Amino acid sequence: MCPRCGSASAPNHEYCLECGLRLPTVRGLIPRLGVAWRRRLPWYPGDWLWPTLLFLGLAAAGAAAAIYVSTRPGKPQTLVATSPPGQTVRVVATTRATSTGAPTATAPTNVSPSSTTPAAPPPPKQTRPLAWPSGRRGYTVVLASVPTARGKPAAREQARKAIGAGLTDVGILDSSDYSSLHPGYYVIFTGVRDSEAATAPDRRAAQTGGYAEAYSRQITP
């Protein structure tokens, strides 16, 4: 636009076609943008508009890049923390970006060195034959009978064989001391029970251990 007569002019015109005034030369990007704005709109806010629009565009691009980086799936991270002496705490935290950008973590697991309970020691193995409890009325399983004329060492030898076969509560009694037994024998027995039914496991163990003729018997003083 001519500053003297106000006539419109093209950007490449050096002189006004109406009054002949030499038109001012427009140099630089911002002045050119201002001239283009004035040709289309009657109001022009000023040259400060273009740097402001550029700054806003850069800020929007930076915000979009930050949102993309924060929401992109990442690799899991393993965090290991120490604990007081005597305990080991391993915290495994798997972090992945979510819609809110907050990581998720698993609960810590406490491992104590004393958490395992040692197994109870096995009961001591029988090494010598037992005697029938004095004055006791009950039931047992008879393994063998040795005539007293052969002597008690022969009965002890039979009892040791029964112990070696894995039987428990093996003992020797003199049948002459008990009214429920025929006198004149050393009786090798296994188990001291309160009822005949309770001797069933002892009888099965004896038969499995090689005493096929083992049987239950009441013992009465």
CSV table of C-alpha atoms in Angstrom, one decimal:
chain,number,residue,atom,x,y,z
A,1,MET,CA,0.0,0.0,0.0
A,2,CYS,CA,1.3,3.4,-0.9
A,3,PRO,CA,2.1,5.5,2.1
A,4,ARG,CA,1.2,8.7,0.2
A,5,CYS,CA,-2.0,8.0,-1.6
A,6,GLY,CA,-3.1,4.8,-0.1
A,7,SER,CA,-3.3,2.9,-3.4
A,8,ALA,CA,-2.7,-0.8,-3.3
A,9,SER,CA,0.5,-2.1,-4.8
A,10,ALA,CA,2.0,-5.5,-5.5
A,11,PRO,CA,5.0,-6.8,-3.5
A,12,ASN,CA,7.3,-6.5,-6.5
A,13,HIS,CA,6.3,-2.9,-7.4
A,14,GLU,CA,9.1,-0.4,-6.7
A,15,TYR,CA,6.9,2.7,-7.5
A,16,CYS,CA,3.3,3.5,-6.8
A,17,LEU,CA,1.3,3.2,-10.0
A,18,GLU,CA,-1.0,6.1,-9.0
A,19,CYS,CA,1.2,8.8,-7.6
A,20,GLY,CA,4.7,7.6,-8.6
A,21,LEU,CA,6.1,7.5,-5.1
A,22,ARG,CA,9.0,5.2,-4.5
A,23,LEU,CA,7.6,2.5,-2.3
A,24,PRO,CA,9.5,1.4,0.8
A,25,THR,CA,11.4,-1.9,0.4
A,26,VAL,CA,10.1,-4.8,2.6
A,27,ARG,CA,13.0,-6.9,3.8
A,28,GLY,CA,13.0,-9.9,6.2
A,29,LEU,CA,10.5,-12.7,6.9
A,30,ILE,CA,8.5,-10.9,9.6
A,31,PRO,CA,7.9,-7.7,7.6
A,32,ARG,CA,6.9,-9.9,4.6
A,33,LEU,CA,4.4,-11.8,6.9
A,34,GLY,CA,3.1,-8.5,8.2
A,35,VAL,CA,2.5,-7.2,4.6
A,36,ALA,CA,0.7,-10.5,3.7
A,37,TRP,CA,-1.5,-10.1,6.8
A,38,ARG,CA,-2.5,-6.5,6.0
A,39,ARG,CA,-3.6,-7.5,2.5
A,40,ARG,CA,-6.1,-10.0,3.9
A,41,LEU,CA,-7.2,-8.5,7.1
A,42,PRO,CA,-7.8,-4.8,8.0
A,43,TRP,CA,-6.3,-5.2,11.5
A,44,TYR,CA,-2.7,-6.1,12.2
A,45,PRO,CA,-1.7,-6.7,15.9
A,46,GLY,CA,2.0,-6.0,15.3
A,47,ASP,CA,5.3,-7.9,14.4
A,48,TRP,CA,5.4,-9.4,18.0
A,49,LEU,CA,2.7,-11.9,16.8
A,50,TRP,CA,5.1,-14.0,14.8
A,51,PRO,CA,7.8,-14.7,17.5
A,52,THR,CA,4.9,-15.5,19.9
A,53,LEU,CA,3.3,-18.0,17.6
A,54,LEU,CA,6.8,-19.6,17.0
A,55,PHE,CA,7.4,-20.0,20.8
A,56,LEU,CA,3.9,-21.5,21.3
A,57,GLY,CA,4.5,-24.0,18.5
A,58,LEU,CA,7.9,-25.1,20.0
A,59,ALA,CA,6.3,-25.5,23.5
A,60,ALA,CA,3.5,-27.6,22.1
A,61,ALA,CA,6.0,-29.9,20.2
A,62,GLY,CA,8.1,-30.3,23.4
A,63,ALA,CA,5.0,-31.2,25.5
A,64,ALA,CA,4.0,-33.8,22.9
A,65,ALA,CA,7.5,-35.3,22.9
A,66,ALA,CA,7.5,-35.5,26.7
A,67,ILE,CA,4.1,-37.3,26.8
A,68,TYR,CA,5.3,-39.8,24.2
A,69,VAL,CA,8.5,-40.6,26.2
A,70,SER,CA,6.6,-41.0,29.5
A,71,THR,CA,4.0,-43.4,28.0
A,72,ARG,CA,6.3,-45.5,25.9
A,73,PRO,CA,6.8,-49.1,27.4
A,74,GLY,CA,10.1,-49.5,29.1
A,75,LYS,CA,12.3,-52.3,30.3
A,76,PRO,CA,11.6,-53.9,33.8
A,77,GLN,CA,14.0,-52.7,36.5
A,78,THR,CA,15.0,-54.9,39.4
A,79,LEU,CA,15.7,-53.1,42.7
A,80,VAL,CA,17.6,-54.9,45.5
A,81,ALA,CA,17.5,-53.5,49.0
A,82,THR,CA,19.4,-54.6,52.1
A,83,SER,CA,17.8,-55.4,55.5
A,84,PRO,CA,19.1,-55.7,59.1
A,85,PRO,CA,21.5,-58.6,59.9
A,86,GLY,CA,19.8,-62.0,60.1
A,87,GLN,CA,17.3,-61.2,57.3
A,88,THR,CA,17.5,-60.9,53.6
A,89,VAL,CA,14.9,-58.7,51.8
A,90,ARG,CA,14.6,-58.8,48.1
A,91,VAL,CA,12.3,-56.3,46.5
A,92,VAL,CA,11.5,-56.9,42.9
A,93,ALA,CA,9.9,-53.8,41.4
A,94,THR,CA,8.7,-54.1,37.8
A,95,THR,CA,8.1,-50.6,36.4
A,96,ARG,CA,6.3,-50.0,33.2
A,97,ALA,CA,4.8,-46.8,32.0
A,98,THR,CA,1.0,-46.6,32.3
A,99,SER,CA,-1.6,-44.0,31.4
A,100,THR,CA,-0.7,-42.1,34.6
A,101,GLY,CA,3.0,-42.7,34.4
A,102,ALA,CA,3.1,-44.4,37.9
A,103,PRO,CA,5.2,-47.6,38.3
A,104,THR,CA,3.8,-50.7,40.0
A,105,ALA,CA,5.8,-52.8,42.5
A,106,THR,CA,5.4,-56.2,44.1
A,107,ALA,CA,5.4,-56.6,47.8
A,108,PRO,CA,8.7,-57.3,49.5
A,109,THR,CA,9.4,-60.9,50.6
A,110,ASN,CA,11.2,-61.5,53.9
A,111,VAL,CA,13.4,-64.6,54.0
A,112,SER,CA,14.7,-65.5,57.5
A,113,PRO,CA,17.7,-67.9,57.8
A,114,SER,CA,15.9,-69.7,60.7
A,115,SER,CA,12.5,-70.2,58.9
A,116,THR,CA,13.2,-73.9,58.3
A,117,THR,CA,12.6,-76.2,61.2
A,118,PRO,CA,15.1,-79.1,61.5
A,119,ALA,CA,13.7,-82.6,61.3
A,120,ALA,CA,13.3,-84.4,64.6
A,121,PRO,CA,16.0,-87.0,65.2
A,122,PRO,CA,14.8,-90.7,64.9
A,123,PRO,CA,14.1,-92.6,68.1
A,124,PRO,CA,17.0,-94.6,69.5
A,125,LYS,CA,17.2,-98.2,68.2
A,126,GLN,CA,16.6,-101.0,70.7
A,127,THR,CA,19.9,-102.8,71.6
A,128,ARG,CA,18.8,-105.3,74.3
A,129,PRO,CA,15.6,-107.2,75.1
A,130,LEU,CA,13.1,-105.8,77.6
A,131,ALA,CA,11.4,-107.3,80.6
A,132,TRP,CA,7.6,-107.5,81.0
A,133,PRO,CA,6.5,-104.7,83.3
A,134,SER,CA,6.1,-105.9,86.8
A,135,GLY,CA,2.4,-106.6,87.8
A,136,ARG,CA,1.2,-105.5,84.3
A,137,ARG,CA,-1.9,-107.2,82.8
A,138,GLY,CA,-2.0,-106.8,79.1
A,139,TYR,CA,-1.5,-108.3,75.6
A,140,THR,CA,1.5,-109.0,73.4
A,141,VAL,CA,2.6,-110.9,70.3
A,142,VAL,CA,4.5,-114.1,70.9
A,143,LEU,CA,7.4,-114.6,68.5
A,144,ALA,CA,9.0,-117.8,69.9
A,145,SER,CA,9.2,-120.0,73.0
A,146,VAL,CA,12.5,-121.5,74.3
A,147,PRO,CA,12.4,-124.2,77.0
A,148,THR,CA,13.9,-123.0,80.2
A,149,ALA,CA,16.1,-126.1,80.2
A,150,ARG,CA,18.1,-124.6,77.3
A,151,GLY,CA,19.0,-121.6,79.4
A,152,LYS,CA,18.3,-117.9,79.1
A,153,PRO,CA,21.2,-117.2,76.8
A,154,ALA,CA,19.4,-119.2,74.1
A,155,ALA,CA,16.3,-116.9,74.7
A,156,ARG,CA,18.5,-113.8,74.5
A,157,GLU,CA,19.9,-115.0,71.1
A,158,GLN,CA,16.3,-115.3,69.8
A,159,ALA,CA,15.4,-111.8,71.1
A,160,ARG,CA,18.5,-110.3,69.4
A,161,LYS,CA,17.5,-111.8,66.1
A,162,ALA,CA,14.0,-110.3,66.4
A,163,ILE,CA,15.6,-106.8,67.2
A,164,GLY,CA,17.8,-107.2,64.1
A,165,ALA,CA,14.8,-107.9,62.0
A,166,GLY,CA,13.5,-104.4,62.8
A,167,LEU,CA,10.9,-105.3,65.4
A,168,THR,CA,10.3,-103.0,68.4
A,169,ASP,CA,9.6,-103.4,72.1
A,170,VAL,CA,11.1,-107.0,71.9
A,171,GLY,CA,11.4,-108.6,75.3
A,172,ILE,CA,11.7,-111.9,77.3
A,173,LEU,CA,9.5,-113.2,80.1
A,174,ASP,CA,9.4,-116.5,82.1
A,175,SER,CA,6.1,-118.2,81.4
A,176,SER,CA,6.1,-119.8,84.9
A,177,ASP,CA,5.5,-116.3,86.4
A,178,TYR,CA,2.2,-115.8,84.6
A,179,SER,CA,-1.0,-117.7,85.1
A,180,SER,CA,-2.2,-117.3,81.5
A,181,LEU,CA,0.9,-119.1,80.1
A,182,HIS,CA,2.1,-122.7,80.1
A,183,PRO,CA,5.0,-122.9,82.5
A,184,GLY,CA,8.6,-124.0,81.7
A,185,TYR,CA,9.4,-121.6,78.8
A,186,TYR,CA,11.2,-118.3,78.0
A,187,VAL,CA,8.8,-116.4,75.8
A,188,ILE,CA,10.2,-113.9,73.3
A,189,PHE,CA,7.5,-111.2,72.7
A,190,THR,CA,7.1,-107.8,70.9
A,191,GLY,CA,4.9,-105.0,72.2
A,192,VAL,CA,3.1,-104.3,75.5
A,193,ARG,CA,-0.6,-103.4,74.7
A,194,ASP,CA,-3.8,-102.8,76.6
A,195,SER,CA,-6.1,-104.8,74.3
A,196,GLU,CA,-5.8,-107.7,71.8
A,197,ALA,CA,-6.9,-105.4,69.0
A,198,ALA,CA,-4.0,-103.1,69.7
A,199,THR,CA,-1.5,-105.9,69.0
A,200,ALA,CA,-2.6,-106.1,65.3
A,201,PRO,CA,0.2,-103.8,64.0
A,202,ASP,CA,2.8,-105.7,66.0
A,203,ARG,CA,1.6,-109.0,64.7
A,204,ARG,CA,1.7,-107.8,61.1
A,205,ALA,CA,5.2,-106.4,61.6
A,206,ALA,CA,6.3,-109.7,63.1
A,207,GLN,CA,4.9,-111.7,60.2
A,208,THR,CA,6.6,-109.4,57.7
A,209,GLY,CA,9.9,-109.7,59.6
A,210,GLY,CA,10.0,-113.5,59.2
A,211,TYR,CA,7.8,-114.7,62.1
A,212,ALA,CA,4.9,-116.2,60.2
A,213,GLU,CA,3.6,-118.1,63.3
A,214,ALA,CA,3.5,-115.0,65.5
A,215,TYR,CA,0.2,-114.7,67.5
A,216,SER,CA,-1.4,-112.4,70.1
A,217,ARG,CA,-1.6,-113.6,73.7
A,218,GLN,CA,-2.9,-112.2,77.0
A,219,ILE,CA,-0.4,-111.9,79.8
A,220,THR,CA,-1.9,-112.2,83.3
A,221,PRO,CA,0.4,-112.1,86.4
